[in-house]
Structure formats: structure tokens, C-alpha cells
Coordinates of C-alpha atoms in Angstrom, one line a residue:
Chain C
M1 CA -1.9 30.2 -11.6
I2 CA -1.9 26.9 -13.5
Q3 CA -1.2 26.6 -17.2
T4 CA -1.0 23.5 -19.2
V5 CA 0.7 23.4 -22.6
D6 CA -0.1 20.6 -25.1
L7 CA -0.8 17.8 -22.6
Y8 CA -0.7 14.3 -24.0
K9 CA -1.3 11.2 -22.0
S10 CA -1.9 7.5 -23.1
F11 CA -2.7 4.4 -21.1
G12 CA -1.2 1.7 -23.3
D13 CA -2.8 2.1 -26.7
L14 CA -5.6 4.3 -25.4
Q15 CA -5.0 8.0 -25.9
V16 CA -6.7 9.8 -23.1
L17 CA -5.5 13.4 -23.5
K18 CA -4.8 14.8 -26.9
G19 CA -3.3 18.2 -26.4
I20 CA -4.9 20.1 -23.6
N21 CA -4.1 23.8 -23.3
E22 CA -5.8 25.4 -20.3
H23 CA -5.2 28.2 -18.0
V24 CA -6.5 28.6 -14.5
A25 CA -6.5 32.2 -13.2
P26 CA -6.2 33.0 -9.4
Q27 CA -9.6 32.8 -7.7
E28 CA -11.1 31.3 -10.8
V29 CA -13.6 28.4 -10.4
I30 CA -13.6 26.0 -13.3
S31 CA -15.9 23.0 -13.7
I32 CA -15.0 20.2 -16.1
I33 CA -17.9 18.3 -17.4
G34 CA -18.2 15.6 -20.1
P35 CA -18.9 11.9 -20.7
S36 CA -17.1 9.2 -18.9
G37 CA -13.8 8.3 -20.5
G38 CA -13.4 11.7 -21.9
G39 CA -10.2 12.5 -20.0
K40 CA -11.6 14.8 -17.3
S41 CA -10.2 12.9 -14.3
T42 CA -6.9 12.2 -16.0
F43 CA -6.5 15.9 -16.8
L44 CA -7.2 16.8 -13.2
R45 CA -4.8 14.2 -11.9
C46 CA -2.1 15.5 -14.2
L47 CA -2.4 19.0 -12.7
N48 CA -0.7 17.7 -9.5
M49 CA 1.3 15.0 -11.3
L50 CA -0.5 12.0 -9.8
E51 CA -0.5 11.1 -13.5
T52 CA 2.7 11.9 -15.4
P53 CA 1.8 13.3 -18.8
D54 CA 3.6 11.7 -21.8
S55 CA 4.4 15.1 -23.2
G56 CA 3.5 18.8 -22.7
K57 CA 4.2 21.1 -19.8
I58 CA 2.3 22.2 -16.6
F59 CA 3.2 25.5 -15.1
F60 CA 2.1 26.0 -11.5
E61 CA 2.8 29.5 -10.1
G62 CA 5.4 29.9 -12.8
V63 CA 7.3 26.7 -12.3
D64 CA 7.2 23.8 -14.8
I65 CA 6.3 20.9 -12.5
T66 CA 6.7 18.3 -15.2
S67 CA 10.5 18.9 -15.0
E68 CA 12.4 16.1 -13.3
K69 CA 14.5 18.6 -11.4
V70 CA 11.4 20.0 -9.6
D71 CA 10.6 18.7 -6.1
I72 CA 7.0 17.8 -6.8
D73 CA 6.2 17.2 -3.1
L74 CA 6.9 20.9 -2.4
H75 CA 4.4 22.0 -5.0
R76 CA 1.7 19.5 -4.1
Q77 CA 1.5 21.1 -0.7
K78 CA 0.0 24.1 -2.4
M79 CA -2.5 22.0 -4.4
G80 CA -5.3 20.3 -2.3
M81 CA -7.0 17.4 -3.9
V82 CA -10.3 15.7 -3.1
F83 CA -11.1 12.3 -4.4
Q84 CA -14.2 10.5 -5.6
H85 CA -13.7 7.8 -3.0
F86 CA -12.7 10.2 -0.1
N87 CA -9.5 8.2 0.7
V88 CA -9.6 9.2 4.3
F89 CA -6.9 7.5 6.4
P90 CA -8.8 4.6 8.2
H91 CA -6.1 3.9 10.8
L92 CA -6.3 7.5 12.2
S93 CA -8.9 9.5 14.1
V94 CA -10.8 12.3 12.4
L95 CA -8.5 14.9 14.0
E96 CA -5.3 12.9 13.1
N97 CA -6.5 12.8 9.5
V98 CA -6.3 16.6 9.4
T99 CA -3.1 17.1 11.5
L100 CA -1.0 14.3 9.8
A101 CA 0.2 16.3 6.8
P102 CA 0.8 19.6 8.6
T103 CA 2.9 17.9 11.3
V104 CA 4.8 15.5 9.1
V105 CA 5.3 17.7 6.0
K106 CA 5.4 21.2 7.4
K107 CA 6.7 20.2 10.8
I108 CA 4.2 22.3 12.6
A109 CA 3.9 21.7 16.3
K110 CA 1.3 19.3 17.3
N111 CA -0.8 21.6 19.5
E112 CA -0.7 24.3 16.9
A113 CA -1.8 21.8 14.2
T114 CA -4.6 20.5 16.5
E115 CA -5.9 24.0 17.1
Q116 CA -6.0 24.8 13.4
A117 CA -7.6 21.4 12.6
M118 CA -10.3 21.9 15.2
E119 CA -11.2 25.3 13.7
L120 CA -11.5 23.7 10.3
L121 CA -13.5 20.7 11.5
N122 CA -15.8 23.1 13.3
R123 CA -16.4 24.9 10.0
V124 CA -17.7 21.8 8.4
G125 CA -19.6 20.5 11.4
L126 CA -17.3 17.7 12.4
A127 CA -15.7 19.1 15.5
E128 CA -17.6 16.8 17.9
K129 CA -16.4 13.8 15.9
A130 CA -12.7 14.8 16.2
N131 CA -11.7 11.8 18.4
E132 CA -13.7 9.2 16.6
S133 CA -12.2 6.8 14.1
A134 CA -12.4 8.1 10.5
T135 CA -14.0 4.8 9.5
S136 CA -17.1 5.6 11.7
L137 CA -18.1 8.5 9.5
S138 CA -20.8 8.5 6.9
G139 CA -19.9 9.1 3.2
G140 CA -20.8 12.7 3.3
Q141 CA -18.8 13.2 6.6
K142 CA -15.8 11.4 5.1
Q143 CA -15.8 13.7 2.1
R144 CA -16.1 16.8 4.3
L145 CA -13.2 15.5 6.3
A146 CA -11.2 14.9 3.1
I147 CA -11.8 18.5 2.1
V148 CA -10.7 19.8 5.5
R149 CA -7.6 17.5 5.4
A150 CA -6.6 19.2 2.1
L151 CA -7.4 22.7 3.5
A152 CA -5.1 22.1 6.5
M153 CA -2.1 22.4 4.2
E154 CA -3.4 25.9 3.2
P155 CA -3.3 25.3 -0.5
D156 CA -3.5 28.0 -3.2
V157 CA -5.8 25.8 -5.4
M158 CA -8.2 23.0 -4.8
L159 CA -8.7 20.1 -7.2
F160 CA -12.0 18.2 -6.9
D161 CA -12.2 14.8 -8.7
E162 CA -15.9 14.0 -8.8
P163 CA -16.4 14.8 -5.1
T164 CA -20.0 13.7 -4.9
S165 CA -20.1 10.7 -7.4
A166 CA -19.7 8.1 -4.7
L167 CA -22.2 9.6 -2.3
D168 CA -25.7 8.6 -1.4
P169 CA -28.1 11.2 -2.9
E170 CA -29.1 12.6 0.5
M171 CA -25.4 13.4 1.3
V172 CA -24.6 15.3 -1.9
G173 CA -26.0 18.6 -0.6
E174 CA -23.8 18.8 2.5
V175 CA -20.6 18.3 0.5
L176 CA -21.6 20.7 -2.2
D177 CA -22.4 23.3 0.5
V178 CA -18.9 23.0 1.8
I179 CA -17.4 23.5 -1.6
K180 CA -19.7 26.5 -2.3
G181 CA -18.5 28.1 0.9
L182 CA -14.9 27.7 -0.1
V183 CA -15.5 29.0 -3.6
K184 CA -17.3 32.1 -2.2
N185 CA -14.2 32.8 -0.1
G186 CA -12.1 33.0 -3.2
M187 CA -10.5 29.6 -3.3
T188 CA -9.2 28.8 -6.8
S189 CA -10.8 25.6 -7.8
V190 CA -10.9 23.0 -10.6
I191 CA -13.9 20.7 -10.2
V192 CA -14.6 17.6 -12.2
T193 CA -18.3 17.0 -11.7
H194 CA -21.5 15.4 -12.9
E195 CA -23.6 17.8 -10.9
M196 CA -24.7 20.2 -13.7
G197 CA -26.8 22.4 -11.5
F198 CA -23.9 22.9 -9.2
A199 CA -21.4 23.6 -12.0
K200 CA -23.8 26.1 -13.5
E201 CA -24.2 27.9 -10.1
V202 CA -20.6 28.1 -8.9
S203 CA -18.4 28.2 -12.0
D204 CA -16.7 31.2 -13.6
R205 CA -16.0 28.9 -16.6
V206 CA -17.2 25.5 -17.7
V207 CA -15.0 23.2 -19.7
F208 CA -16.6 20.4 -21.7
M209 CA -14.1 17.5 -22.4
D210 CA -14.8 14.7 -24.8
G211 CA -12.5 12.3 -26.5
G212 CA -9.4 13.7 -24.9
I213 CA -9.8 17.2 -26.1
V214 CA -11.6 20.4 -24.8
A215 CA -14.6 20.3 -27.1
E216 CA -16.1 23.5 -25.8
E217 CA -15.7 26.0 -23.1
G218 CA -17.1 29.3 -21.9
T219 CA -19.2 30.8 -19.2
P220 CA -21.9 28.6 -17.6
D221 CA -24.5 30.6 -19.6
E222 CA -22.7 30.0 -22.9
V223 CA -22.1 26.3 -22.4
F224 CA -25.4 25.3 -20.7
N225 CA -27.8 27.6 -22.5
H226 CA -26.2 28.2 -25.9
P227 CA -23.9 25.2 -26.6
Q228 CA -22.3 25.4 -30.1
N229 CA -20.6 22.0 -30.4
P230 CA -23.0 19.2 -31.4
R231 CA -21.3 16.9 -28.9
T232 CA -22.0 19.3 -26.1
K233 CA -25.6 19.6 -27.1
D234 CA -25.8 15.8 -27.3
F235 CA -24.2 15.4 -23.8
L236 CA -26.3 18.0 -22.2
G237 CA -29.5 16.6 -23.8
K238 CA -28.7 13.3 -22.1
V239 CA -27.9 14.6 -18.6
L240 CA -30.4 17.5 -18.3
Y241 CA -33.5 15.4 -19.0
Chain J
M1 CA 3.0 -54.9 19.6
F2 CA 1.5 -51.4 19.5
S3 CA -0.5 -50.5 22.5
F4 CA -1.9 -47.5 24.3
E5 CA 0.0 -48.5 27.5
N6 CA 3.3 -48.2 25.7
I7 CA 2.5 -44.6 24.8
I8 CA 1.9 -43.8 28.4
M9 CA 5.0 -45.6 29.4
L10 CA 7.1 -43.9 26.8
W11 CA 5.8 -40.5 27.8
Q12 CA 6.5 -41.2 31.5
D13 CA 10.0 -42.3 30.8
Y14 CA 11.1 -39.9 28.1
W15 CA 8.9 -36.8 28.4
Q16 CA 12.0 -34.8 29.3
I17 CA 13.7 -35.7 26.1
F18 CA 10.6 -34.9 24.0
I19 CA 10.1 -31.5 25.7
F20 CA 13.6 -30.3 26.7
E21 CA 15.6 -31.8 23.9
G22 CA 12.9 -31.8 21.2
L23 CA 10.2 -29.2 21.5
K24 CA 12.6 -26.6 23.0
Y25 CA 14.9 -26.7 20.0
T26 CA 12.1 -26.8 17.5
L27 CA 10.7 -23.6 19.0
I28 CA 14.2 -22.0 19.1
L29 CA 14.9 -22.9 15.5
S30 CA 11.5 -21.6 14.4
A31 CA 11.9 -18.4 16.3
I32 CA 15.3 -17.8 14.8
A33 CA 14.0 -18.5 11.3
V34 CA 11.0 -16.2 11.7
F35 CA 13.0 -13.4 13.3
F36 CA 15.7 -13.3 10.6
G37 CA 13.1 -14.2 8.0
V38 CA 11.2 -11.0 8.9
I39 CA 14.4 -8.9 8.8
F40 CA 15.7 -10.3 5.5
G41 CA 12.2 -10.6 4.1
S42 CA 11.4 -7.0 4.6
F43 CA 14.6 -6.0 2.8
I44 CA 13.7 -8.3 -0.1
A45 CA 10.1 -7.0 -0.2
F46 CA 11.2 -3.4 -0.4
G47 CA 13.9 -4.3 -2.9
R48 CA 11.2 -5.8 -5.1
M49 CA 9.0 -2.8 -4.8
S50 CA 11.8 -0.3 -5.3
D51 CA 12.1 2.0 -8.3
I52 CA 15.8 1.8 -9.0
R53 CA 16.4 2.1 -12.7
P54 CA 20.1 3.0 -13.3
F55 CA 19.6 3.2 -17.1
K56 CA 16.5 5.4 -17.0
I57 CA 18.3 8.1 -18.9
I58 CA 18.1 6.0 -22.1
N59 CA 14.4 6.8 -22.2
K60 CA 15.2 10.4 -23.0
Y61 CA 17.1 9.5 -26.2
N62 CA 14.9 6.6 -27.2
E63 CA 12.8 8.7 -29.6
N64 CA 11.8 5.8 -31.8
N65 CA 10.4 3.9 -28.8
N66 CA 12.7 0.9 -29.4
A67 CA 11.3 -2.0 -27.3
I68 CA 14.7 -3.4 -26.3
L69 CA 16.1 0.0 -25.3
K70 CA 12.9 0.6 -23.3
A71 CA 13.3 -2.7 -21.5
V72 CA 17.0 -1.8 -20.6
A73 CA 15.9 1.7 -19.5
N74 CA 13.3 0.2 -17.2
F75 CA 15.5 -2.6 -15.9
N76 CA 15.6 -2.6 -12.1
P77 CA 18.6 -4.8 -11.0
V78 CA 17.7 -4.8 -7.3
S79 CA 14.1 -5.9 -7.9
F80 CA 15.4 -8.5 -10.4
I81 CA 17.8 -10.0 -7.9
C82 CA 15.2 -10.1 -5.2
E83 CA 12.7 -11.8 -7.6
V84 CA 15.2 -14.4 -8.6
Y85 CA 16.0 -15.1 -4.9
T86 CA 12.3 -15.6 -4.0
E87 CA 11.7 -17.8 -7.1
V88 CA 14.7 -20.0 -6.4
I89 CA 13.8 -20.5 -2.7
R90 CA 10.2 -21.1 -3.4
G91 CA 10.8 -23.3 -6.3
T92 CA 13.2 -25.7 -4.7
P93 CA 12.6 -28.1 -1.8
L94 CA 13.6 -27.0 1.7
L95 CA 15.4 -30.3 2.3
L96 CA 17.7 -29.5 -0.7
Q97 CA 18.4 -26.0 0.8
L98 CA 19.2 -27.6 4.2
Y99 CA 21.7 -30.0 2.6
F100 CA 23.2 -27.2 0.5
F101 CA 23.8 -25.0 3.6
V102 CA 25.0 -27.8 5.8
F103 CA 27.6 -28.7 3.2
L104 CA 28.4 -25.2 2.2
I105 CA 28.8 -23.4 5.5
P106 CA 31.7 -25.5 6.9
K107 CA 33.7 -24.7 3.8
V108 CA 33.2 -21.0 3.8
L109 CA 32.4 -20.2 7.5
P110 CA 34.0 -23.0 9.5
F111 CA 33.3 -21.4 12.8
I112 CA 29.5 -21.8 12.4
N113 CA 28.3 -25.2 13.7
Q114 CA 25.7 -27.4 12.1
F115 CA 22.8 -26.2 14.3
N116 CA 23.4 -22.6 13.2
A117 CA 23.9 -23.7 9.6
V118 CA 20.4 -25.2 9.7
A119 CA 19.0 -22.1 11.4
L120 CA 20.6 -20.0 8.7
A121 CA 19.1 -22.1 6.0
L122 CA 15.6 -21.9 7.6
S123 CA 16.0 -18.2 7.9
F124 CA 16.9 -17.7 4.3
N125 CA 14.0 -20.0 3.4
S126 CA 11.4 -18.1 5.5
A127 CA 12.8 -14.7 4.2
A128 CA 11.5 -15.6 0.7
Y129 CA 8.1 -16.4 2.0
V130 CA 7.9 -13.5 4.4
S131 CA 8.9 -11.1 1.7
E132 CA 5.9 -12.2 -0.3
L133 CA 3.7 -11.7 2.7
F134 CA 5.0 -8.2 3.2
R135 CA 4.6 -7.4 -0.5
S136 CA 1.1 -8.6 -0.7
G137 CA 0.2 -7.0 2.6
I138 CA 1.4 -3.6 1.4
Q139 CA -0.1 -3.9 -2.1
A140 CA -3.4 -4.8 -0.5
V141 CA -3.7 -1.3 0.9
D142 CA -5.9 0.8 -1.4
K143 CA -4.0 2.8 -4.0
G144 CA -6.1 5.8 -3.1
Q145 CA -4.3 6.0 0.3
T146 CA -1.0 6.6 -1.4
E147 CA -2.6 9.1 -3.8
A148 CA -4.2 11.0 -0.9
A149 CA -0.9 11.1 1.1
R150 CA 1.1 12.2 -1.9
S151 CA -1.4 14.8 -2.9
L152 CA -0.9 16.4 0.5
G153 CA 2.8 16.8 -0.2
M154 CA 4.1 13.8 1.8
N155 CA 7.1 12.1 0.2
K156 CA 7.4 8.4 -0.6
T157 CA 9.0 7.5 2.7
Q158 CA 6.5 9.6 4.8
T159 CA 3.7 8.0 2.9
M160 CA 5.0 4.5 3.5
L161 CA 5.7 5.0 7.2
R162 CA 2.7 7.1 8.3
V163 CA 0.0 5.9 6.0
I164 CA 0.7 2.6 4.2
L165 CA 2.6 0.4 6.8
P166 CA 0.2 1.1 9.7
Q167 CA -2.6 -0.3 7.5
A168 CA -0.5 -3.1 6.0
I169 CA 0.5 -4.4 9.4
K170 CA -3.0 -5.6 9.9
N171 CA -2.6 -7.9 6.9
I172 CA 1.0 -8.8 7.6
L173 CA 1.1 -9.7 11.3
P174 CA -1.4 -12.6 11.2
A175 CA 0.3 -13.9 8.0
V176 CA 3.7 -13.9 9.7
G177 CA 2.1 -15.8 12.6
N178 CA 0.9 -18.5 10.2
E179 CA 4.4 -18.6 8.7
F180 CA 5.7 -19.3 12.2
I181 CA 3.3 -22.2 12.4
A182 CA 4.4 -23.5 9.0
I183 CA 8.1 -23.3 10.1
I184 CA 7.4 -25.2 13.3
K185 CA 6.4 -28.1 11.1
E186 CA 9.2 -27.6 8.6
T187 CA 11.9 -27.8 11.2
S188 CA 11.2 -31.5 11.3
M189 CA 13.4 -31.8 8.2
A190 CA 16.3 -30.5 10.3
S191 CA 16.2 -33.9 12.0
T192 CA 18.0 -35.2 8.9
F193 CA 21.1 -33.6 10.5
F194 CA 20.3 -34.7 14.0
V195 CA 20.3 -31.1 15.3
G196 CA 18.0 -31.9 18.2
D197 CA 14.5 -30.7 17.2
L198 CA 11.3 -32.5 18.1
M199 CA 11.7 -35.0 15.2
T200 CA 15.2 -35.7 16.3
S201 CA 13.9 -36.6 19.8
Y202 CA 11.6 -39.1 18.1
L203 CA 14.7 -40.7 16.5
V204 CA 16.4 -40.8 19.8
V205 CA 13.5 -42.5 21.6
R206 CA 12.8 -44.9 18.8
G207 CA 16.5 -45.9 18.8
A208 CA 16.4 -46.6 22.6
T209 CA 13.0 -48.4 22.7
Y210 CA 12.2 -49.7 19.2
L211 CA 8.7 -48.2 19.7
A212 CA 8.4 -46.2 16.4
L213 CA 4.6 -45.8 16.2
E214 CA 4.2 -44.8 19.8
S215 CA 7.0 -42.2 19.6
L216 CA 5.5 -40.8 16.4
I217 CA 2.1 -40.4 18.1
I218 CA 3.6 -38.6 21.0
I219 CA 5.5 -36.0 18.9
G220 CA 2.5 -35.8 16.6
V221 CA 0.3 -34.8 19.5
I222 CA 3.0 -32.3 20.7
Y223 CA 3.2 -30.7 17.2
L224 CA -0.6 -30.5 17.1
V225 CA -1.0 -29.0 20.5
V226 CA 1.5 -26.3 19.7
T227 CA 0.3 -25.4 16.2
F228 CA -3.4 -25.6 17.2
T229 CA -2.9 -23.3 20.2
L230 CA -0.9 -20.8 18.1
S231 CA -3.4 -20.7 15.3
K232 CA -6.2 -20.1 17.8
L233 CA -4.2 -17.2 19.4
I234 CA -3.5 -15.7 16.0
G235 CA -7.2 -15.9 15.0
K236 CA -8.1 -14.1 18.2
Y237 CA -5.5 -11.5 17.6
E238 CA -6.6 -11.0 14.0
R239 CA -10.2 -10.4 15.1
K240 CA -9.0 -7.9 17.6
L241 CA -7.0 -6.0 14.9
N242 CA -9.9 -6.0 12.5
S243 CA -12.4 -4.8 15.1
K244 CA -10.3 -1.6 15.7

């Protein structure tokens, strides 16, 4: 579904990605773990071209989206993204956060979009908050709203950029539960996360990134229980007390 | 000699001149300047934030990463012109700009009278300042908002109109109000050309009565009442915007 070929990206003199070749299959769930500054988020943000790679190609559903001839907005509709800092729209109500993109981008009729949005909000327990301002929500509620906002565009793949890193500890569970529910229903997902237990539980494949390269990858069992690369061992030793 | 009684007397005799020949035109001039300042200013702001690079194609052939070629490829003429404009306006005195327009306009556009030439100069002046207010107001909106909107498939225009501007307006409106207050004070320079603002009415009354200090105190109080009232109103409006 997504394939990256030799992705390179630098910020100034700092080389963040040094040739990433990855493949995401339909319905696959991939967790990307690794130390800060290892290029995880940059890689994820390249997948929907929020960062433009310096060189290399990204194929999404068979189309090279790094090409300048491609209308990237069209392809982004099919890739939902969830951010570390939620980025809900503070000037809109909870409901409007969800209906904005479908009505503006897909030109769906307002009542139809509202109906769909209410169904989605209901699924994550936010239906009774529909008409409140998005700023009145707690962190966990904001992130659930952000997930639903992305789902309203009916994406083929979801990209999660450290979805629980900015949350208070007691709110992490409610957000992870929503992601688990999605994954169980077969949503193709790429998840950058520091929640090792979660990564172990939901992933089909775990990718360990360090220093701008994929240092190790494999099934959760392979990476977490039998790591081969000394850097993986070192990292896991630090995070898994 | 200077006396409090003289102020009362002046006000009783000349209040119509201060209000209807002075304040009235000060407010009209300021309103024109801010109105056109906002229109020109928004164009300048978007010009500066635009991504127009006519020589972008050079990047493709610049394999050695030549610094000069890279600079040419990334050159944005629209943004450059807008930047030069704001720097020139903000870096030269308003009085100079007023003289410039008052001398220039009759030569190129003889049908425009002096009052309008002054109004035009004030408009161009405030456009430079307003454009910076727009730019900083828009750039103050969190970058994550743009990223969230773009990741949903919204294009640049939709993102600007539906996500960024509605949030930026909260930063911009109070600042434009303060710009209006600043211009009310700056219009006093227009009295150099005797166009009939509040400062001109001071010149008129002083000429008729030789009571300079008393007239100055009167127009000073008028300026103060107007600017103080406006700034209180803006503060109230700002609090209302932020509480939403």
C-alpha cells in the first residue's frame, strides 16, 4: 500500500533519514520505535509529504507521491494523520472539527456529514460533547476527536505520530483503546510510539529506527524478546526497566 | 496671560470649529487610511507570505548545489517587492511621505485634490504597518493547525480560509484597532498642509485669538478623549474575543 524507496532527508547539516526502504502492506499494523532524534517522526511525516524528502520515492497505492505532477491533496485524503499535540481546530465545535474536511474537501452535504460525524463521535464516546467547543475537551478527549476527524475522510491508512506522548498518564489508556479498536477492524496503520507494551500487543511488525536508518525490524516477538542489534538491545534495556 | 477662563471662553466660542472642522476630518482621514490600509495591507501580507518562485526549475539542474544558483532559484520577486515596500515606508518619516505625495500627486494625477493626496499618503503608510500586523497575526497561529488541515486533504486556500484566518482574526482585529488609534494621532502631521484636521483647527483658532497654549490644551483633551475611549473599547472587545 505504501512503499518508500531510498528516502533521504536533511534539516540543514543534520541528516535525519539516510536511505529508508519500507513497505506497508494492506491491513498491516507497523509500530516504529527508537530513541528521540532517530528519524521516526520525520519518516512518518514524509509518508504524507508533510516533509518533502530530499531524494527517494514514496509510492502510495501505486502512485509516486513525491512527483511534482501529483496532486498531493488528493492522496492525503486517503491518509489520516494523528499528531502528538492533537491539533484540533480550537475555533470550531467538536462536531465541526469532524465535518469540516468532508464538507470542504469532499463537498459532502452538511446533514450527511453531520450524521456520519455523530456516528463516529458516538463510537469514541464524544457524542454528548458534539456542540461544545473543542477547546473545552481534556487531552485524551482531544486526541480521540483528532482520530475521529481523520476517520471522517474514510482513509485507507492511518499515520499516528506519538499519539499519547503529550497526554497525562491517566488518559493514555482511553486513546490507545480507540487505536486498538481501529486496528482490530483491519485499519492499515503506521504508529510512531514510545508505548512499548502497546506496540508489542497490536503490531504485526516492529521497526526500530536509530540514527536515520532502520536498525532492526521484525515481529514483536523477534524485536522485543530476541533483539539482534546491540543498539536495539541497549534501547530496550533503557525503556523496559 | 494663560488662564483657565480663557480655555472655557475659547471652547464656548470655537467648539464648532474644533469639532466640525477639526475632529470630524481627523476621524474621516483616519478611517480612510485604515480602510485602504487594511485592503492594501492584506495584499502586501499575502504577497510576502506567497511562494512564487519563477526560477524554481533551476533547482533541478543545480546538481553541484551552487549557492548563487540556489538563491536565484528560490528568489520570490513578489515577496521581495512587498518587503522593500514595507521597509521603505517603515524606515522613513511619515512627514516625508506626506510631502512626497502632496508634491507628486498634482504632477501625475492632477484631478486629485490635496486632501485626497494626504489621505492616499496615510493609506499607503498604514498599509505597510497593517501588513505586518496581518503577517504576525497569521504566523502566530500554531503550525500544527496548518499541518492538521493539510493532512486531511485541504488545499492551501481552504486551509487559509477555513482554519488559519478564523484564528488569526483574533490576533489581527485588536491590533488593527490600535493602528487606528495611532493614525488618529499621526493625522496631526497633515496640518502641515492645512487640510482641516484637528491640528489644523488649532492653527485656525490660534491665528484668530493668539491663545496658543489654551487651544493646544483643548485639542489635546479632544485627542485624549477619543483615543482613550477607543482603546478601552478595543480592550473590552479583545477580552470578549479571547473568552470565546
